[in-house]
XYZ file of C-alpha atoms in Angstrom:
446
model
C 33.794 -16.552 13.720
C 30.324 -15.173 13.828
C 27.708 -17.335 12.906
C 24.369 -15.443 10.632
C 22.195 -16.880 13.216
C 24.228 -15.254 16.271
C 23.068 -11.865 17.579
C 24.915 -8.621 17.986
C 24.520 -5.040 19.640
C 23.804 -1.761 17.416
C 24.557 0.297 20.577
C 21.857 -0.570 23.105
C 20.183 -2.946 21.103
C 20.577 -6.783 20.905
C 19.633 -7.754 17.110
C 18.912 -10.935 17.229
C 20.592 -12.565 14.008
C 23.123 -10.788 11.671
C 20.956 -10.770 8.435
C 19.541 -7.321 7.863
C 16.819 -6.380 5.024
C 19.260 -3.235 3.809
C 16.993 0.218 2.873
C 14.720 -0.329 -0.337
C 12.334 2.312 -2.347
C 9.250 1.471 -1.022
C 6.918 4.051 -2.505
C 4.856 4.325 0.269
C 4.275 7.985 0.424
C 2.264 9.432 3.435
C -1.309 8.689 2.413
C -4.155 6.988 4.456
C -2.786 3.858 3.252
C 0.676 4.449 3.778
C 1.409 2.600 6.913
C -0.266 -0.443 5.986
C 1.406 -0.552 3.139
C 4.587 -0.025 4.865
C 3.670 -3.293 6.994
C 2.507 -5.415 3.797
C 6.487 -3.973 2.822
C 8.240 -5.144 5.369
C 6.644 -7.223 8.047
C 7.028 -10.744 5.719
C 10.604 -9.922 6.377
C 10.357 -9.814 9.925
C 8.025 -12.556 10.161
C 10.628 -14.621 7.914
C 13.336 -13.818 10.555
C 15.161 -10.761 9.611
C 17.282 -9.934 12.360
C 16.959 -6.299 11.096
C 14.281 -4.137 8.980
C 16.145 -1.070 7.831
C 13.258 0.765 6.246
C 14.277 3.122 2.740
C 14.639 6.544 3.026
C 12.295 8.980 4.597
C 12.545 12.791 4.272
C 12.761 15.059 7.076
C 11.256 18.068 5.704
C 7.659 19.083 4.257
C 8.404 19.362 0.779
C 11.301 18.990 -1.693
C 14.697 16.456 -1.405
C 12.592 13.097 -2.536
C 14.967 11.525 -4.405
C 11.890 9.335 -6.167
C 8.447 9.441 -6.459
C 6.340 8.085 -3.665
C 9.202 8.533 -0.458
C 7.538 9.133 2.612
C 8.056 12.039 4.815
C 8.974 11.555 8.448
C 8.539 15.837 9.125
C 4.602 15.334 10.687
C 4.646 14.073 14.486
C 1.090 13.362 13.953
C 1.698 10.750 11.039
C 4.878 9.647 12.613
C 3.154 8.031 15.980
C 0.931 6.155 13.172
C 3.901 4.408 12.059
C 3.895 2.631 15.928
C 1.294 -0.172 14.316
C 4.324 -1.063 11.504
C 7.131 -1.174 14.314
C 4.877 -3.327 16.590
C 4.538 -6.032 13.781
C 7.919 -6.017 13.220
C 8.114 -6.698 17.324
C 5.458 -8.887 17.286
C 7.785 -11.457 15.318
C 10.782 -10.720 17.139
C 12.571 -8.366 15.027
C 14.465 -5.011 14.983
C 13.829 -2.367 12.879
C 15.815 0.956 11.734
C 14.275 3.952 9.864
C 16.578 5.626 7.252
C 16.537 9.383 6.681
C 17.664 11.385 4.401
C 17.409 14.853 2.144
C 18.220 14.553 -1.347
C 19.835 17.488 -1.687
C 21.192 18.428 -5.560
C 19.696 14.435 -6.471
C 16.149 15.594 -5.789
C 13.163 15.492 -8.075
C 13.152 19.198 -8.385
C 16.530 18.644 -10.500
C 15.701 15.621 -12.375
C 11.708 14.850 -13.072
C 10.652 17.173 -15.897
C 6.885 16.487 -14.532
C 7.418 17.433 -11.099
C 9.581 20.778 -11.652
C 6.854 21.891 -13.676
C 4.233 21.211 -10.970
C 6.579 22.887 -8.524
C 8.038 25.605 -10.112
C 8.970 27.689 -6.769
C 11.163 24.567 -5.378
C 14.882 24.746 -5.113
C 17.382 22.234 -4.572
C 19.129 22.857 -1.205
C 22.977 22.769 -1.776
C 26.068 22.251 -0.310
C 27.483 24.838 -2.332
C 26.954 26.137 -5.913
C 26.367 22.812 -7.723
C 30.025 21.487 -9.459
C 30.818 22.630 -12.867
C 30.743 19.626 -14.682
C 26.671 19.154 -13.279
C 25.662 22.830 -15.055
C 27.272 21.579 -17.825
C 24.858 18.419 -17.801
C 21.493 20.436 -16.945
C 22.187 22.611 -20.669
C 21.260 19.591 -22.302
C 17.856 19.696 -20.648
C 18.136 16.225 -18.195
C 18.875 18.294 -15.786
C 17.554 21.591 -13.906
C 19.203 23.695 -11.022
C 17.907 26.061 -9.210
C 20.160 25.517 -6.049
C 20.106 27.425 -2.693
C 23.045 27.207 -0.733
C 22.542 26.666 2.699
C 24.098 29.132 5.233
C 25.785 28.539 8.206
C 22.577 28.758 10.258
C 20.686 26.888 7.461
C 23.134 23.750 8.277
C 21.886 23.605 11.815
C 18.258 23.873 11.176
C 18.552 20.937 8.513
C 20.140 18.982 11.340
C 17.831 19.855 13.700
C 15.387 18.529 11.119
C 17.003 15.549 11.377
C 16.436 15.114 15.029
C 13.274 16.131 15.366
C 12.304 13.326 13.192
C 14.591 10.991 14.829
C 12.660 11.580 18.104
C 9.420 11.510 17.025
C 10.390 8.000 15.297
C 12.088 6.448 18.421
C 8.888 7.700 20.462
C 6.776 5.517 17.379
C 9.368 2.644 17.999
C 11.989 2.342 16.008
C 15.202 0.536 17.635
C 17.544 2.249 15.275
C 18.083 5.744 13.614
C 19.781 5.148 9.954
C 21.561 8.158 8.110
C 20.999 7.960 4.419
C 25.085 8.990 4.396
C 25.496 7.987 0.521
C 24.175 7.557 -2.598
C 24.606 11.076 -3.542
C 21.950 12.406 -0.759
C 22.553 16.358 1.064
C 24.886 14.047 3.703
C 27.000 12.598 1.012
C 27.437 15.959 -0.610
C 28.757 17.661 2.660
C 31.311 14.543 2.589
C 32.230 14.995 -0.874
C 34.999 17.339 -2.201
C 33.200 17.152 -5.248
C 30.393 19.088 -4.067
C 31.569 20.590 -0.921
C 33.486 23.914 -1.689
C 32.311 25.642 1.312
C 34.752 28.030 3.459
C 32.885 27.883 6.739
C 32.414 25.189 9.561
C 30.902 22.773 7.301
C 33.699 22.391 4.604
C 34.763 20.060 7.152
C 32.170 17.736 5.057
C 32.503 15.223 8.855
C 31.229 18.194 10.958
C 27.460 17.781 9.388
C 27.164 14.209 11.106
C 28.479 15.118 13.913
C 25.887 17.995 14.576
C 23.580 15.757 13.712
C 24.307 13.318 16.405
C 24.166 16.017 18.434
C 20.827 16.911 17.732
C 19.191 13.237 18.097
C 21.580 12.967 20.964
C 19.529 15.908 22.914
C 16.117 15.422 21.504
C 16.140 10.995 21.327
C 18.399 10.563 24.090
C 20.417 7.023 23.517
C 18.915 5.598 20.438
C 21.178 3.892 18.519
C 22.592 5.663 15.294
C 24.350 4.362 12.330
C 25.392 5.746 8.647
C 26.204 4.817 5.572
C 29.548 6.513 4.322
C 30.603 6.851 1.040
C 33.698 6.566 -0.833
C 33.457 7.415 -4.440
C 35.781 5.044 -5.896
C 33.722 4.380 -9.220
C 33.688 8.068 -10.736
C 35.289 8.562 -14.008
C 39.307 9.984 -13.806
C 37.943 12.936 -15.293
C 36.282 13.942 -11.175
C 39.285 14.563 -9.492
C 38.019 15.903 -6.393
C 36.762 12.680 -4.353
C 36.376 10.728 -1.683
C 39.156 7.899 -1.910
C 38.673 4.729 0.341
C 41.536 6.027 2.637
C 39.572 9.137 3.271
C 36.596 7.159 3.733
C 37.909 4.881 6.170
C 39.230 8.229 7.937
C 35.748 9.448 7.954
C 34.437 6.159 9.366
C 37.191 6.415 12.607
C 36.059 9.604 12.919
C 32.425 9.019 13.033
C 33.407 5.911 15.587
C 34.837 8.355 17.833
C 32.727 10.549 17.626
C 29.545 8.323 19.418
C 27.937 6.390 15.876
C 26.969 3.188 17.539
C 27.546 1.002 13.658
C 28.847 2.313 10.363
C 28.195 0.809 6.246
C 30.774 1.960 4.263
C 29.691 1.659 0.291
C 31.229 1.907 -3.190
C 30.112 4.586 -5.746
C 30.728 7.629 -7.746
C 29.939 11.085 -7.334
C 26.682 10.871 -9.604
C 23.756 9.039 -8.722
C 24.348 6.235 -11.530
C 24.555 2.395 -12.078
C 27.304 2.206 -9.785
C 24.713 2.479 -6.541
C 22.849 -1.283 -8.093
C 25.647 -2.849 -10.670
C 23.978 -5.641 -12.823
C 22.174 -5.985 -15.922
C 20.609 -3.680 -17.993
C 16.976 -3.673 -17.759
C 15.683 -3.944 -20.703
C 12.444 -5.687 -19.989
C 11.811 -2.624 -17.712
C 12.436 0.053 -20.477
C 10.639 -1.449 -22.617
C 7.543 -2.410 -20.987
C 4.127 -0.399 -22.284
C 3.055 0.187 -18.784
C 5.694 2.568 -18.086
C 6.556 4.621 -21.684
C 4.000 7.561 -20.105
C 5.519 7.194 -16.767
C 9.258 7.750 -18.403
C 8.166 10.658 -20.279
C 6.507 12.586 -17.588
C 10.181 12.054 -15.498
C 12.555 12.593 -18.308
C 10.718 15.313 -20.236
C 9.772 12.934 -23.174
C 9.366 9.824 -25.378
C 12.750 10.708 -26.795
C 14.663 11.839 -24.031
C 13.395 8.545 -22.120
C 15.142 7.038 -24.743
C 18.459 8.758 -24.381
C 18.081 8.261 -20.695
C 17.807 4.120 -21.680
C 20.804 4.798 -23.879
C 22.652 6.044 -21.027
C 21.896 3.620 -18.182
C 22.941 0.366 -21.305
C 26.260 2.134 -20.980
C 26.184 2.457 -17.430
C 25.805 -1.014 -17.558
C 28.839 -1.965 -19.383
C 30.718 0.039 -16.831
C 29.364 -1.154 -13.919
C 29.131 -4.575 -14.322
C 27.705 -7.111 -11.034
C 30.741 -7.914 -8.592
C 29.786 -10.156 -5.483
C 29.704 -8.146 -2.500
C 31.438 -5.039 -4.075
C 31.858 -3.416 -0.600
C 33.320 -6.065 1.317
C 37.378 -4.744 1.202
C 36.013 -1.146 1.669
C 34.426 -2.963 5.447
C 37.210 -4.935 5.860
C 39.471 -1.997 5.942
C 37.173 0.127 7.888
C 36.171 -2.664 10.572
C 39.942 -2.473 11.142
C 40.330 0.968 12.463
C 36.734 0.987 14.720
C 35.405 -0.893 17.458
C 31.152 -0.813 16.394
C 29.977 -2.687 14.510
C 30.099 -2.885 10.386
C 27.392 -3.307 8.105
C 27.878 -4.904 4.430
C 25.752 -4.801 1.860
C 25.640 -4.487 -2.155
C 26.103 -7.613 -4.011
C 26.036 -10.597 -1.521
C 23.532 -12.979 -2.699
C 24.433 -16.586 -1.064
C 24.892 -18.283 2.281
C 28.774 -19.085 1.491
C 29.404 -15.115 0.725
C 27.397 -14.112 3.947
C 29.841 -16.952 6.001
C 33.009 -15.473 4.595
C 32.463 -12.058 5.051
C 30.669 -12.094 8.869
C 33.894 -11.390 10.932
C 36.365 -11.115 8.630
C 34.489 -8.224 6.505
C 31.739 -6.818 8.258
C 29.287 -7.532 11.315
C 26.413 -8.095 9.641
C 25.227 -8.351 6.189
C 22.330 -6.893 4.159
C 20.277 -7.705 1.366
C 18.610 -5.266 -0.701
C 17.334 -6.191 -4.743
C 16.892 -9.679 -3.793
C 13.680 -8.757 -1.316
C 11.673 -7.369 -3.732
C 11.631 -11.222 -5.534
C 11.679 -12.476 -1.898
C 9.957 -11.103 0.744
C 10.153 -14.073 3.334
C 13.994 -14.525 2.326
C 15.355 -15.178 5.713
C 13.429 -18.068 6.008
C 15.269 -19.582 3.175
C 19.005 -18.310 4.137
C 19.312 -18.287 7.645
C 19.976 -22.521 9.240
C 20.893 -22.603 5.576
C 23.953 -24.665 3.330
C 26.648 -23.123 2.009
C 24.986 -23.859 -1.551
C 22.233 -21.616 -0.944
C 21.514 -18.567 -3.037
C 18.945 -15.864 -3.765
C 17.050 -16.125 -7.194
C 17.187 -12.330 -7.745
C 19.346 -12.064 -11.117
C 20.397 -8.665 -10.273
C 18.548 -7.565 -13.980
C 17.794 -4.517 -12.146
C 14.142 -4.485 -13.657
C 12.801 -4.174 -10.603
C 14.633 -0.281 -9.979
C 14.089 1.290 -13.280
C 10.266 1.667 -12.978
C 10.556 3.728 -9.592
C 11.189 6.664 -11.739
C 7.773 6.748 -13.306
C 6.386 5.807 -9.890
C 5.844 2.201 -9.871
C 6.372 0.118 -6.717
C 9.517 -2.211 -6.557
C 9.093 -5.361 -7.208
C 10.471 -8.113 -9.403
C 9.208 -8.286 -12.782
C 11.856 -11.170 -13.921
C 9.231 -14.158 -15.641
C 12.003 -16.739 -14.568
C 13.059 -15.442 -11.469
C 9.485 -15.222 -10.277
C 8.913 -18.925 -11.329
C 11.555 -19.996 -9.548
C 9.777 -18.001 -6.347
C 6.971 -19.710 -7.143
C 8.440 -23.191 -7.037
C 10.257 -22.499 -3.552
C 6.529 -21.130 -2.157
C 5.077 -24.354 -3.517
C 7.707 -26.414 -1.535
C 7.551 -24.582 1.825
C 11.044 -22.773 1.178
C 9.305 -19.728 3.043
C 8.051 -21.643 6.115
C 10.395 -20.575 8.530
C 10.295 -22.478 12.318
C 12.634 -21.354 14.878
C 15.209 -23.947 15.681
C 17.056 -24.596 19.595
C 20.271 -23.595 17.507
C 19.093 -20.398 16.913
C 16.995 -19.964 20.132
C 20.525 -20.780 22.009
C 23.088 -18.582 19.868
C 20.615 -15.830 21.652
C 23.024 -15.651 24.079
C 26.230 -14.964 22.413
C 26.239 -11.361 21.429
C 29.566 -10.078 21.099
C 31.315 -8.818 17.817
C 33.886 -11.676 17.388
């Protein structure tokens, strides 16, 4: 069995432990200040000993698909070749790092923030095809607004040539790894949903969209690695009965395999972009804080829809409740059937999870929540004991302010005590040890 501190290939590329920061909101938009913010982000988790630094979703395209306020556009050579000075620190301590992108499709802002459709009134959500029934039905009660253009046939190609352009102007900058935002309810997750997918060309092959876009990074970035997350919508209500089940999914995944993806993260969710992507506890601290009540009612079109919105994610809550490493028999069945690697992630928040699931379940294994209370977590996990575990509580207060464009970061009083207490006793003083300097040498998948 794999040990965390053992490296592994992601194609071409030796990472040199199996604990990966998995994609996060950073809000860093594309300012003057966005690259160093970037690097105040993510370098601690380098420097800590991250094997890999997947960094959250960027958009490849000018304007529209941001799922959130504050994403950061990877569509501008000029401002991608800054983002060289973030992938050298994460070199400079040894690390790897990926870049995730992504369109958000029908989940962009121009469908959900009140405040930003009205200070873009000529965007449209691009679309798979005409967004599902059930959805219009949703956006009469006002939460919701579509204005959807279908993309043609030719349309499809340009977004993937979108998609690598930007993947060669970020492997010039440095990044080891291109990461498809496959899930999640993103423009690639609609093409693999039947849900939203209702096309009768090429494309209603949902599959064909990632394979044309391999193609495209393929002739414009040459060999850099590529990897995916794929979704299987296994948590939306029996009322969707057009789906992705997990036997479909881990079809999809072989297929992908075959097709020339060099590592794969299968994940757990439903066809709507709810509490099913995080699980956990309902933030109430979060809703309820006075910092945010403006924020809310510029996204949600209100003091009182905020509220309903609140309403809605407490249910969620009951619903989707926290399960440890949620995606691990999803990976297990999927790391079956291909021969790259396997990424897990959602849920895993201690050293004995991470041992039981590294080749049995998965490859590798990401953590996502607990870095925003963390930062320098892999100094605390990796040469760890079995007893060891992440304070993040999963309260999910550190997600819920994203929508009124506040930067993720833990706002639990007792889980940032206990961060304190660890700082004050060195837990985040890291030194390389000859254990892990030797395992440098063992890098295949067993």
């Amino acid at each position: 069995m794999p040990r965390l501190e053992s490296p592994f290939q992601i194609g071409g590329v030796t990472v040199p432990n199996r604990l990966y920061r998995s994609p996060l909101l950073e809000c860093a938009g594309n300012g003057s200040d966005a690259v160093d913010r970037l690097i105040s982000e993510l370098e601690p988790a380098a420097e800590a000993g991250a094997g890999l630094i997947c960094q959250g979703a960027t958009i490849v395209r000018d304007e529209g698909g941001c799922a959130a306020p504050g994403m950061t556009r990877v569509n501008d050579p000029a401002f991608v070749s800054e983002l060289s000075r973030l992938t050298d620190a994460i070199h400079d301590h040894g690390g790897t790092i990926a870049v995730q992108l992504e369109h958000g499709g029908l989940r962009s802002m121009e469908t959900w923030h009140a405040g930003y459709r009205r200070s873009n009134p000529e965007l449209e959500q691009l679309a798979v095809s005409s967004p599902p029934r059930l959805l219009r039905s949703m956006a009469a009660t006002g939460f919701l607004d579509y204005d959807a253009h279908v993309l043609t046939t030719d349309e499809v190609y340009e977004l993937a040539a979108d998609f690598g352009r930007s993947a060669a102007w970020c492997a010039d900058a440095g990044y080891d790894v291109i990461h498809l935002a496959g899930a999640n309810m993103g423009l690639i997750h609609q093409f693999l949903s039947p849900f939203y997918n209702r096309r009768d060309d090429e494309f209603s092959d949902g599959v064909r969209f990632l394979e044309v876009i391999l193609d495209e990074i393929r002739s414009r970035a040459g060999d850099v690695p590529v990897m995916t997350k794929v979704p299987a919508e296994t948590a939306a209500p029996p009322v969707v009965r057009r789906r992705l089940s997990a036997d479909e999914t881990v079809g999809i995944c072989a297929r992908l395999a075959d097709y020339g993806y060099d590592a794969l993260v299968p994940v757990e969710g439903s066809v709507f972009w709810d509490a099913s992507i995080v699980k956990g506890q309902f933030p109430k601290r979060a809703w309820t804080d006075d910092r945010y009540q403006s924020g809310y009612a510029e996204a949600f079109g209100g003091q009182l829809r905020a509220r309903l919105v609140a309403v809605g994610n407490w249910i969620e809550s009951k619903v989707y409740d926290f399960e440890p490493a949620w995606n691990a028999d999803l990976c297990r069945r999927v790391r079956r059937v291909v021969d790259v690697p396997v990424l897990c992630e959602g849920g895993i928040r201690g050293r004995d999870e991470m041992d039981r699931l590294l080749g049995a379940a998965c490859d590798a294994v990401g953590l996502g929540r607990p870095f925003y209370a963390e930062p320098r977590l892999p100094a605390r996990v990796l040469d760890a004991d079995r007893e060891t575990r992440v304070v993040c509580e999963s309260c999910n207060n550190c997600a819920v302010p994203q929508a009124a464009g506040a930067n993720g970061v833990c706002r639990t009083p007792a889980v940032l005590q206990e961060v304190g207490r660890l700082r004050k006793a060195g837990a985040y003083e890291r030194e390389t040890s000859e254990s892990v300097d030797s395992a440098a040498s063992d890098v295949d998948r067993s």
